[in-house]
């Protein structure tokens, strides 16, 4: 007989209590979850509103930096030396191009792409971020722009970018003064980041590389602006929201006289050498030419490796600024400075005379130090020693004065140190001393070293700018200015003249010694190149040996290689009564200073001092 199923009796009270507990737990969970939800909504909508609004705007608004226009450069008379011209560049966004090489082949049928351009682009592509534009071809002509525009739909990721690019209208005439701008490289970027200026170059691809362009980069560059535009989900511009215009760079005026610079370049006529002209009244550089030169415009758009290699390996070294980096033995051009030392030290006086038989010997030594005039000058005083450039007079004086006094005195004229000119490319030259030789060669100083220094030879080297500056100090009777190229700055309101840096003067024990030396230089000029000049000038020539000739040998320029021939030098200033211009001319391997550098100095002074007179005489009459 089957068992009957037992009927369970429900405990309604217990079930009701369980239900209440579960309902309460569920309610608490719902309340907690709703609280979290409301709290998070409050956090998102109220507390973090600004943050998420910014993120939303970043997705909706694109900020495009705008490059400032670079400041212009003028000469002292307002003639434009460096300008900005419009240019077109074909650029590529690599990530938008499926097959780069095939696309470049197709593009070549529309626009001519040289192999160098393709190779350079391919090399740059290896290190470039694929979402950023990369230049393919610069300096597109208007015809090329038109051709590409018609065919642009065939080339996704390619577009033409327009902008302003630096241009130097006088080409190689001012290269070593102005320098040039070029593409910002990793070294430039590191320097800008260290200085905290990198943010100002967000829209700029070029930076000053040399000369004035580099030295005054902070003035010329300006400050970037920006454009805010609304974009859609595809990144395409919908509308412009705001434009903040960039602040253009400041225009600057140089102390250079363009007409005088042109004359100096014409006189050098491609020969290796340099001409520097200074206004002694304030240290402003009127002309500074280094020859040979090169066209800086080729660096602006990127010079080819072949062209750069030719410049770099040229025996004429056009990349060197000879005016500030060329180091030459000053030769007889420093005899006025040495004579001034002798007078000041009282080793010689205005009336001191020595006998010059054509050579000089250290007491007790057989070796003869020859004068340039083999039969000698006879009796020579300080005036004759400068007018006739008597070596024997300075051998004797250097022996008596000694290297310590020579070195210390010449330091006051700036020899062996940078002049402080406002370009970075400058060499200090060498003003030798006992300590210098010990540090350089670990050798003691010998009397023979002093004798060579006594005629501006031996270890002594100087730059043409140093030589011009030292001559300006002579012409100014000790008054000293720092040579400079910047004359004025122009902003949006006015042209502001820059202050002149006047240094403490050289004070002599006997002021009349200045007059003795300058009078000797005046006699030198009147006896040679300036006999028929309508103004009074002062000068001193020099002929510097490039290599030593043995005591028993004779120098013959016709039998030696051209690059081993003597350098020709001259210093000059005028008018003698109130100097307005000081010159230093160096012609490499040109031979005799008076015969070769002399005519250049005369032509330069004529150009500067007689220009107004000539123009007045040739002015059309009413």
Short mmCIF file of C-alpha atoms in Angstrom, two decimals, residues 33-521:
data_model
loop_
_atom_site.label_atom_id
_atom_site.label_comp_id
_atom_site.label_asym_id
_atom_site.label_seq_id
_atom_site.Cartn_x
_atom_site.Cartn_y
_atom_site.Cartn_z
CA UNK A 33 23.74 52.34 -7.00
CA UNK A 34 21.54 55.34 -7.70
CA UNK A 35 23.70 57.40 -5.35
CA UNK A 36 26.84 56.30 -7.19
CA UNK A 37 25.21 57.09 -10.51
CA UNK A 38 24.06 60.51 -9.35
CA UNK A 39 27.44 61.17 -7.76
CA UNK A 40 29.25 60.26 -10.96
CA UNK A 41 26.87 62.43 -12.99
CA UNK A 42 27.57 65.31 -10.61
CA UNK A 43 31.31 64.71 -10.94
CA UNK A 44 31.13 64.63 -14.73
CA UNK A 45 28.68 67.49 -15.20
CA UNK A 46 29.80 69.83 -12.43
CA UNK A 47 33.18 69.00 -10.92
CA UNK A 48 34.91 67.93 -14.19
CA UNK A 49 32.91 70.12 -16.53
CA UNK A 50 35.86 72.28 -17.56
CA UNK A 51 38.12 69.32 -18.13
CA UNK A 52 35.70 67.46 -20.37
CA UNK A 53 34.70 70.64 -22.14
CA UNK A 54 38.35 71.14 -23.01
CA UNK A 55 38.62 67.57 -24.26
CA UNK A 56 35.52 68.02 -26.33
CA UNK A 57 36.86 71.24 -27.79
CA UNK A 58 40.15 69.52 -28.57
CA UNK A 59 38.23 67.04 -30.66
CA UNK A 60 36.05 69.74 -32.19
CA UNK A 61 38.50 72.66 -32.39
CA UNK A 62 41.87 72.51 -34.15
CA UNK A 63 44.55 75.08 -33.31
CA UNK A 64 46.84 75.84 -36.24
CA UNK A 65 49.99 77.88 -35.48
CA UNK A 66 50.71 80.82 -37.80
CA UNK A 67 54.30 81.70 -38.65
CA UNK A 68 55.43 85.31 -38.13
CA UNK A 69 57.05 87.16 -41.00
CA UNK A 70 60.78 87.59 -40.48
CA UNK A 71 62.13 91.09 -39.87
CA UNK A 72 63.79 92.84 -42.79
CA UNK A 73 67.43 93.99 -42.87
CA UNK A 74 68.53 97.37 -44.26
CA UNK A 75 71.83 99.18 -44.63
CA UNK A 76 72.49 102.49 -42.87
CA UNK A 77 70.80 104.40 -45.70
CA UNK A 78 67.63 102.30 -45.75
CA UNK A 79 68.53 100.06 -48.71
CA UNK A 80 66.97 96.61 -48.39
CA UNK A 81 69.52 93.83 -47.88
CA UNK A 82 67.33 90.86 -46.84
CA UNK A 83 63.67 90.48 -47.75
CA UNK A 84 60.85 87.91 -47.67
CA UNK A 85 59.37 86.63 -50.94
CA UNK A 86 56.37 84.34 -51.51
CA UNK A 87 57.17 80.73 -52.35
CA UNK A 88 55.32 77.48 -53.03
CA UNK A 89 56.27 74.06 -51.71
CA UNK A 90 54.86 70.68 -52.67
CA UNK A 91 54.28 68.75 -49.44
CA UNK A 92 53.15 65.20 -48.64
CA UNK A 93 51.36 63.57 -45.70
CA UNK A 94 52.96 60.08 -45.97
CA UNK A 95 50.21 58.10 -44.18
CA UNK A 96 47.71 59.11 -46.86
CA UNK A 97 49.81 57.66 -49.70
CA UNK A 98 49.41 53.91 -50.32
CA UNK A 99 52.39 53.36 -52.64
CA UNK A 100 54.87 56.21 -52.34
CA UNK A 101 57.35 55.26 -55.07
CA UNK A 102 54.62 54.52 -57.61
CA UNK A 103 52.91 57.81 -56.78
CA UNK A 104 56.19 59.70 -57.17
CA UNK A 105 56.67 58.12 -60.59
CA UNK A 106 53.20 59.26 -61.63
CA UNK A 107 53.78 62.73 -60.17
CA UNK A 108 56.99 63.06 -62.21
CA UNK A 109 54.89 63.11 -65.37
CA UNK A 110 53.18 66.27 -64.09
CA UNK A 111 55.99 68.06 -62.26
CA UNK A 112 59.69 67.61 -62.89
CA UNK A 113 61.29 65.88 -59.89
CA UNK A 114 65.06 65.61 -59.94
CA UNK A 115 66.80 62.52 -58.63
CA UNK A 116 68.39 64.58 -55.86
CA UNK A 117 64.94 65.74 -54.73
CA UNK A 118 63.60 62.21 -54.70
CA UNK A 119 66.63 60.83 -52.88
CA UNK A 120 66.51 63.59 -50.27
CA UNK A 121 62.78 63.04 -49.75
CA UNK A 122 63.18 59.27 -49.44
CA UNK A 123 65.96 59.69 -46.88
CA UNK A 124 63.94 62.20 -44.82
CA UNK A 125 60.91 59.89 -44.94
CA UNK A 126 62.79 57.27 -42.89
CA UNK A 127 62.92 59.54 -39.83
CA UNK A 128 59.69 61.48 -40.34
CA UNK A 129 56.37 61.04 -38.55
CA UNK A 130 53.96 59.75 -41.16
CA UNK A 131 51.03 61.90 -40.09
CA UNK A 132 52.99 65.16 -40.46
CA UNK A 133 53.58 66.93 -43.79
CA UNK A 134 57.00 66.53 -45.41
CA UNK A 135 58.33 68.83 -48.18
CA UNK A 136 58.99 67.10 -51.50
CA UNK A 137 59.84 69.97 -53.84
CA UNK A 138 60.52 73.59 -52.98
CA UNK A 139 60.41 76.74 -55.09
CA UNK A 140 57.61 75.66 -57.39
CA UNK A 141 57.03 77.97 -60.31
CA UNK A 142 53.58 79.38 -61.01
CA UNK A 143 53.27 77.04 -63.99
CA UNK A 144 54.09 74.03 -61.79
CA UNK A 145 51.53 75.15 -59.20
CA UNK A 146 48.90 75.44 -61.92
CA UNK A 147 49.72 72.02 -63.39
CA UNK A 148 49.55 70.33 -60.01
CA UNK A 149 46.31 72.05 -59.08
CA UNK A 150 44.63 70.65 -62.17
CA UNK A 151 45.84 67.12 -61.34
CA UNK A 152 45.67 67.25 -57.53
CA UNK A 153 42.65 64.91 -57.38
CA UNK A 154 44.92 62.10 -58.59
CA UNK A 155 47.36 62.45 -55.70
CA UNK A 156 45.86 61.93 -52.25
CA UNK A 157 48.03 63.35 -49.48
CA UNK A 158 49.84 65.82 -51.75
CA UNK A 159 49.20 69.55 -51.56
CA UNK A 160 50.84 72.91 -52.30
CA UNK A 161 51.78 75.07 -49.33
CA UNK A 162 52.34 78.81 -49.78
CA UNK A 163 54.44 81.00 -47.52
CA UNK A 164 57.24 83.53 -47.30
CA UNK A 165 60.90 82.64 -47.66
CA UNK A 166 64.05 84.65 -47.04
CA UNK A 167 65.72 86.14 -50.09
CA UNK A 168 69.01 88.02 -50.42
CA UNK A 169 68.75 90.37 -53.42
CA UNK A 170 72.50 91.08 -53.50
CA UNK A 171 73.43 87.42 -53.54
CA UNK A 172 77.10 86.86 -52.57
CA UNK A 173 77.82 90.55 -51.86
CA UNK A 174 76.86 90.39 -48.17
CA UNK A 175 76.98 86.70 -47.34
CA UNK A 176 79.63 86.84 -44.64
CA UNK A 177 77.88 89.74 -42.92
CA UNK A 178 74.24 88.72 -43.17
CA UNK A 179 74.75 84.97 -43.03
CA UNK A 180 71.63 83.06 -44.05
CA UNK A 181 68.62 81.15 -42.71
CA UNK A 182 68.20 77.42 -43.12
CA UNK A 183 66.04 74.50 -42.05
CA UNK A 184 65.83 73.87 -38.30
CA UNK A 185 67.80 70.71 -37.48
CA UNK A 186 68.05 68.62 -34.32
CA UNK A 187 70.93 70.72 -32.99
CA UNK A 188 68.91 73.91 -33.45
CA UNK A 189 65.90 72.34 -31.76
CA UNK A 190 67.95 71.23 -28.76
CA UNK A 191 69.30 74.76 -28.36
CA UNK A 192 65.80 76.25 -28.62
CA UNK A 193 64.42 73.81 -26.06
CA UNK A 194 67.22 74.61 -23.63
CA UNK A 195 66.53 78.31 -23.98
CA UNK A 196 62.76 77.84 -23.65
CA UNK A 197 62.10 79.31 -27.11
CA UNK A 198 60.97 76.17 -28.93
CA UNK A 199 57.26 77.00 -28.54
CA UNK A 200 57.84 80.15 -30.64
CA UNK A 201 58.90 77.98 -33.61
CA UNK A 202 55.72 75.85 -33.83
CA UNK A 203 54.95 77.25 -37.28
CA UNK A 204 58.50 78.06 -38.36
CA UNK A 205 60.79 75.79 -40.36
CA UNK A 206 63.82 78.10 -40.70
CA UNK A 207 66.26 79.72 -38.31
CA UNK A 208 69.30 82.01 -38.65
CA UNK A 209 72.42 79.96 -39.25
CA UNK A 210 75.25 82.47 -39.51
CA UNK A 211 76.08 86.17 -39.43
CA UNK A 212 73.52 88.80 -38.52
CA UNK A 213 70.68 86.33 -39.17
CA UNK A 214 71.92 84.13 -36.34
CA UNK A 215 73.18 86.78 -33.93
CA UNK A 216 69.91 88.73 -33.97
CA UNK A 217 67.58 85.74 -34.40
CA UNK A 218 65.54 86.77 -31.35
CA UNK A 219 64.81 90.16 -32.91
CA UNK A 220 64.22 89.00 -36.47
CA UNK A 221 62.05 85.94 -35.80
CA UNK A 222 58.96 87.46 -34.16
CA UNK A 223 56.24 85.59 -32.25
CA UNK A 224 53.78 83.05 -33.73
CA UNK A 225 50.01 83.52 -33.88
CA UNK A 226 47.33 80.85 -34.14
CA UNK A 227 44.08 80.03 -35.89
CA UNK A 228 41.26 78.17 -34.14
CA UNK A 229 38.92 76.30 -36.48
CA UNK A 230 36.04 73.91 -35.93
CA UNK A 231 36.47 70.53 -37.58
CA UNK A 232 34.13 67.58 -38.19
CA UNK A 233 34.72 63.94 -37.32
CA UNK A 234 36.79 63.58 -40.49
CA UNK A 235 39.11 66.40 -39.47
CA UNK A 236 37.89 68.76 -42.17
CA UNK A 237 37.50 72.41 -41.40
CA UNK A 238 33.93 73.58 -40.86
CA UNK A 239 34.47 77.18 -39.85
CA UNK A 240 37.08 79.55 -38.40
CA UNK A 241 36.40 80.47 -34.79
CA UNK A 242 39.27 82.81 -33.93
CA UNK A 243 42.47 84.19 -35.44
CA UNK A 244 45.33 85.60 -33.39
CA UNK A 245 47.72 87.33 -35.76
CA UNK A 246 51.45 86.58 -35.40
CA UNK A 247 53.77 89.33 -34.27
CA UNK A 248 56.29 90.02 -37.07
CA UNK A 249 60.00 90.19 -36.37
CA UNK A 250 61.64 93.56 -35.94
CA UNK A 251 63.34 95.25 -38.86
CA UNK A 252 66.98 96.13 -38.25
CA UNK A 253 69.33 98.67 -39.79
CA UNK A 254 73.03 97.92 -40.12
CA UNK A 255 75.98 100.30 -40.03
CA UNK A 256 76.98 99.00 -43.47
CA UNK A 257 77.19 101.35 -46.43
CA UNK A 258 75.94 99.24 -49.35
CA UNK A 259 77.67 101.41 -51.95
CA UNK A 260 81.01 101.08 -50.17
CA UNK A 261 80.47 97.33 -49.78
CA UNK A 262 79.89 97.07 -53.53
CA UNK A 263 83.05 99.05 -54.22
CA UNK A 264 85.12 96.81 -51.97
CA UNK A 265 83.79 93.69 -53.68
CA UNK A 266 84.54 95.20 -57.07
CA UNK A 267 88.11 96.02 -56.05
CA UNK A 268 88.80 92.51 -54.77
CA UNK A 269 87.43 91.13 -58.03
CA UNK A 270 87.26 87.55 -56.78
CA UNK A 271 90.80 87.55 -55.37
CA UNK A 272 91.34 85.88 -52.01
CA UNK A 273 91.36 88.51 -49.30
CA UNK A 274 89.36 90.90 -47.20
CA UNK A 275 88.53 94.58 -46.79
CA UNK A 276 87.18 96.06 -43.57
CA UNK A 277 86.14 99.70 -43.18
CA UNK A 278 85.17 101.21 -39.80
CA UNK A 279 83.80 104.58 -38.76
CA UNK A 280 86.27 105.47 -35.96
CA UNK A 281 83.78 107.88 -34.41
CA UNK A 282 81.53 105.11 -33.11
CA UNK A 283 82.98 101.73 -34.19
CA UNK A 284 80.29 101.14 -36.83
CA UNK A 285 81.44 98.83 -39.62
CA UNK A 286 80.97 100.53 -42.99
CA UNK A 287 82.10 97.61 -45.15
CA UNK A 288 83.21 94.07 -44.43
CA UNK A 289 84.04 91.92 -47.43
CA UNK A 290 85.49 88.44 -47.55
CA UNK A 291 86.47 87.08 -50.95
CA UNK A 292 85.64 84.71 -52.52
CA UNK A 293 82.05 84.47 -51.35
CA UNK A 294 79.00 82.36 -52.22
CA UNK A 295 75.27 82.79 -52.81
CA UNK A 296 73.38 82.36 -49.50
CA UNK A 297 70.06 81.87 -51.30
CA UNK A 298 71.01 78.29 -52.13
CA UNK A 299 71.03 77.48 -48.40
CA UNK A 300 67.57 78.95 -47.78
CA UNK A 301 65.74 76.24 -49.74
CA UNK A 302 68.25 73.50 -48.99
CA UNK A 303 71.56 73.16 -50.79
CA UNK A 304 72.33 69.93 -52.61
CA UNK A 305 75.05 67.70 -51.18
CA UNK A 306 77.07 68.12 -54.38
CA UNK A 307 76.97 71.93 -54.27
CA UNK A 308 77.84 71.98 -50.57
CA UNK A 309 80.70 69.57 -51.08
CA UNK A 310 82.15 71.84 -53.77
CA UNK A 311 82.04 74.83 -51.40
CA UNK A 312 83.48 72.83 -48.51
CA UNK A 313 86.37 71.37 -50.49
CA UNK A 314 87.27 74.46 -52.50
CA UNK A 315 90.91 75.55 -52.05
CA UNK A 316 89.70 79.15 -51.95
CA UNK A 317 87.65 78.40 -48.80
CA UNK A 318 84.64 80.61 -49.61
CA UNK A 319 82.78 79.44 -46.48
CA UNK A 320 85.36 81.16 -44.22
CA UNK A 321 84.73 84.78 -43.27
CA UNK A 322 88.23 86.08 -43.85
CA UNK A 323 87.37 89.45 -42.29
CA UNK A 324 86.79 87.93 -38.85
CA UNK A 325 88.23 84.41 -39.09
CA UNK A 326 91.20 84.77 -41.43
CA UNK A 327 94.43 84.84 -39.42
CA UNK A 328 97.34 86.66 -41.00
CA UNK A 329 100.71 87.89 -39.84
CA UNK A 330 100.21 91.70 -39.56
CA UNK A 331 103.75 92.37 -40.83
CA UNK A 332 104.76 96.05 -41.07
CA UNK A 333 101.20 97.34 -40.53
CA UNK A 334 101.83 97.12 -36.76
CA UNK A 335 105.07 99.08 -36.83
CA UNK A 336 103.20 102.26 -35.78
CA UNK A 337 101.88 100.41 -32.73
CA UNK A 338 105.33 99.06 -31.92
CA UNK A 339 106.88 102.50 -32.35
CA UNK A 340 104.27 103.92 -29.98
CA UNK A 341 105.30 101.31 -27.40
CA UNK A 342 108.96 102.25 -27.83
CA UNK A 343 108.16 105.94 -27.28
CA UNK A 344 105.94 105.24 -24.29
CA UNK A 345 108.53 102.91 -22.75
CA UNK A 346 111.23 105.52 -23.50
CA UNK A 347 113.26 102.86 -25.27
CA UNK A 348 113.32 105.36 -28.15
CA UNK A 349 112.50 109.03 -28.47
CA UNK A 350 111.42 111.28 -31.31
CA UNK A 351 115.07 112.02 -32.00
CA UNK A 352 116.49 108.50 -31.62
CA UNK A 353 118.49 107.39 -34.67
CA UNK A 354 120.07 104.05 -35.51
CA UNK A 355 122.30 102.98 -38.36
CA UNK A 356 120.78 100.45 -40.74
CA UNK A 357 123.31 98.61 -42.92
CA UNK A 358 120.62 96.25 -44.25
CA UNK A 359 120.69 93.75 -41.41
CA UNK A 360 120.67 93.41 -37.62
CA UNK A 361 122.35 90.93 -35.26
CA UNK A 362 121.70 89.84 -31.70
CA UNK A 363 124.84 90.78 -29.74
CA UNK A 364 127.24 87.84 -29.76
CA UNK A 365 125.26 85.90 -32.40
CA UNK A 366 126.38 85.43 -36.01
CA UNK A 367 122.91 85.15 -37.57
CA UNK A 368 121.82 88.23 -39.50
CA UNK A 369 118.20 89.42 -39.52
CA UNK A 370 117.81 91.04 -42.89
CA UNK A 371 116.04 94.27 -43.75
CA UNK A 372 113.75 94.21 -46.78
CA UNK A 373 116.19 96.70 -48.36
CA UNK A 374 119.40 94.72 -48.70
CA UNK A 375 121.74 97.72 -48.71
CA UNK A 376 119.94 99.32 -45.76
CA UNK A 377 118.38 102.72 -45.04
CA UNK A 378 121.35 104.44 -43.41
CA UNK A 379 120.48 106.62 -40.42
CA UNK A 380 116.84 106.10 -39.39
CA UNK A 381 114.63 107.85 -36.82
CA UNK A 382 111.10 106.95 -35.75
CA UNK A 383 109.52 108.86 -38.65
CA UNK A 384 111.81 107.24 -41.23
CA UNK A 385 111.24 103.82 -39.68
CA UNK A 386 107.52 104.05 -40.46
CA UNK A 387 107.71 105.93 -43.78
CA UNK A 388 110.37 103.57 -45.16
CA UNK A 389 109.25 100.53 -43.12
CA UNK A 390 112.74 99.89 -41.80
CA UNK A 391 112.92 96.38 -40.33
CA UNK A 392 116.28 96.93 -38.66
CA UNK A 393 114.87 99.74 -36.50
CA UNK A 394 112.22 97.36 -35.11
CA UNK A 395 114.57 94.42 -34.68
CA UNK A 396 116.65 96.60 -32.40
CA UNK A 397 113.68 98.10 -30.54
CA UNK A 398 111.96 94.71 -29.98
CA UNK A 399 115.22 93.32 -28.60
CA UNK A 400 115.43 96.19 -26.11
CA UNK A 401 111.72 96.24 -25.12
CA UNK A 402 111.18 92.48 -24.82
CA UNK A 403 108.19 90.26 -25.48
CA UNK A 404 106.51 90.86 -22.12
CA UNK A 405 106.03 94.59 -22.74
CA UNK A 406 105.12 94.03 -26.41
CA UNK A 407 102.44 91.49 -25.54
CA UNK A 408 101.00 93.55 -22.69
CA UNK A 409 100.86 96.77 -24.71
CA UNK A 410 99.30 95.16 -27.78
CA UNK A 411 96.57 93.60 -25.66
CA UNK A 412 95.21 97.12 -25.18
CA UNK A 413 94.70 97.41 -28.94
CA UNK A 414 92.72 94.17 -29.06
CA UNK A 415 95.32 91.88 -30.61
CA UNK A 416 94.94 88.24 -29.61
CA UNK A 417 91.31 88.61 -28.50
CA UNK A 418 87.84 88.81 -30.00
CA UNK A 419 86.73 92.32 -30.90
CA UNK A 420 83.17 91.72 -29.68
CA UNK A 421 81.64 92.31 -33.12
CA UNK A 422 78.00 91.21 -33.31
CA UNK A 423 78.43 88.02 -35.33
CA UNK A 424 79.48 84.67 -33.89
CA UNK A 425 82.03 83.76 -36.57
CA UNK A 426 85.17 85.37 -35.16
CA UNK A 427 88.68 84.19 -34.33
CA UNK A 428 90.86 85.76 -31.68
CA UNK A 429 94.13 85.51 -33.58
CA UNK A 430 97.38 85.17 -31.62
CA UNK A 431 99.26 87.75 -29.59
CA UNK A 432 102.21 85.58 -28.52
CA UNK A 433 103.74 85.65 -25.07
CA UNK A 434 105.95 83.45 -22.93
CA UNK A 435 102.93 81.77 -21.31
CA UNK A 436 101.19 81.31 -24.65
CA UNK A 437 104.17 79.48 -26.17
CA UNK A 438 104.60 77.32 -23.08
CA UNK A 439 100.93 76.26 -23.20
CA UNK A 440 100.87 75.85 -26.97
CA UNK A 441 104.18 74.12 -27.64
CA UNK A 442 105.60 73.41 -24.18
CA UNK A 443 108.70 75.35 -25.16
CA UNK A 444 110.50 78.35 -23.66
CA UNK A 445 110.49 81.76 -25.32
CA UNK A 446 113.65 82.68 -27.23
CA UNK A 447 115.11 86.05 -28.15
CA UNK A 448 114.75 85.15 -31.82
CA UNK A 449 110.99 84.81 -31.30
CA UNK A 450 110.90 88.40 -30.04
CA UNK A 451 112.84 89.69 -33.05
CA UNK A 452 110.29 88.17 -35.46
CA UNK A 453 107.38 89.61 -33.47
CA UNK A 454 109.12 92.99 -33.70
CA UNK A 455 108.24 93.20 -37.41
CA UNK A 456 104.78 91.63 -37.10
CA UNK A 457 105.86 88.15 -38.09
CA UNK A 458 106.57 84.92 -36.22
CA UNK A 459 103.74 83.66 -34.06
CA UNK A 460 101.76 86.91 -34.25
CA UNK A 461 98.51 86.61 -36.24
CA UNK A 462 95.55 88.96 -36.54
CA UNK A 463 92.27 89.24 -38.41
CA UNK A 464 91.50 92.14 -40.78
CA UNK A 465 88.79 93.33 -38.37
CA UNK A 466 91.27 93.37 -35.47
CA UNK A 467 93.72 95.28 -37.62
CA UNK A 468 91.10 97.87 -38.60
CA UNK A 469 90.02 98.21 -34.97
CA UNK A 470 93.60 98.70 -33.76
CA UNK A 471 94.12 101.35 -36.46
CA UNK A 472 90.95 103.14 -35.37
CA UNK A 473 92.38 103.38 -31.84
CA UNK A 474 95.52 105.00 -33.26
CA UNK A 475 93.47 107.44 -35.32
CA UNK A 476 91.34 108.26 -32.25
CA UNK A 477 94.42 108.85 -30.08
CA UNK A 478 93.43 106.07 -27.68
CA UNK A 479 89.65 106.33 -27.79
CA UNK A 480 88.13 102.84 -28.15
CA UNK A 481 84.78 101.56 -29.43
CA UNK A 482 83.54 97.99 -29.87
CA UNK A 483 83.18 97.29 -33.61
CA UNK A 484 79.53 96.62 -34.41
CA UNK A 485 77.10 96.08 -37.29
CA UNK A 486 73.75 96.94 -35.70
CA UNK A 487 72.78 100.58 -36.05
CA UNK A 488 69.06 100.72 -35.26
CA UNK A 489 65.96 98.62 -34.61
CA UNK A 490 62.53 99.41 -36.03
CA UNK A 491 59.33 98.22 -34.39
CA UNK A 492 55.73 99.13 -35.13
CA UNK A 493 56.16 102.65 -33.80
CA UNK A 494 59.59 104.05 -34.55
CA UNK A 495 63.23 103.49 -35.45
CA UNK A 496 65.35 103.23 -32.33
CA UNK A 497 69.10 103.88 -32.55
CA UNK A 498 71.16 101.36 -30.60
CA UNK A 499 73.67 102.67 -28.04
CA UNK A 500 77.37 102.75 -28.88
CA UNK A 501 79.69 100.67 -26.70
CA UNK A 502 82.59 102.94 -25.77
CA UNK A 503 85.37 101.27 -23.81
CA UNK A 504 87.87 102.92 -21.46
CA UNK A 505 90.53 104.73 -23.52
CA UNK A 506 94.23 103.95 -23.70
CA UNK A 507 95.99 106.60 -21.64
CA UNK A 508 99.65 107.31 -22.43
CA UNK A 509 102.20 108.90 -20.14
CA UNK A 510 103.00 111.35 -22.92
CA UNK A 511 100.03 112.32 -25.13
CA UNK A 512 102.38 113.75 -27.73
CA UNK A 513 103.42 110.21 -28.64
CA UNK A 514 100.05 109.81 -30.41
CA UNK A 515 100.88 112.80 -32.61
CA UNK A 516 104.33 111.47 -33.49
CA UNK A 517 102.98 108.14 -34.71
CA UNK A 518 100.05 109.60 -36.63
CA UNK A 519 102.30 112.20 -38.23
CA UNK A 520 104.62 109.41 -39.39
CA UNK A 521 101.64 107.64 -40.95
#
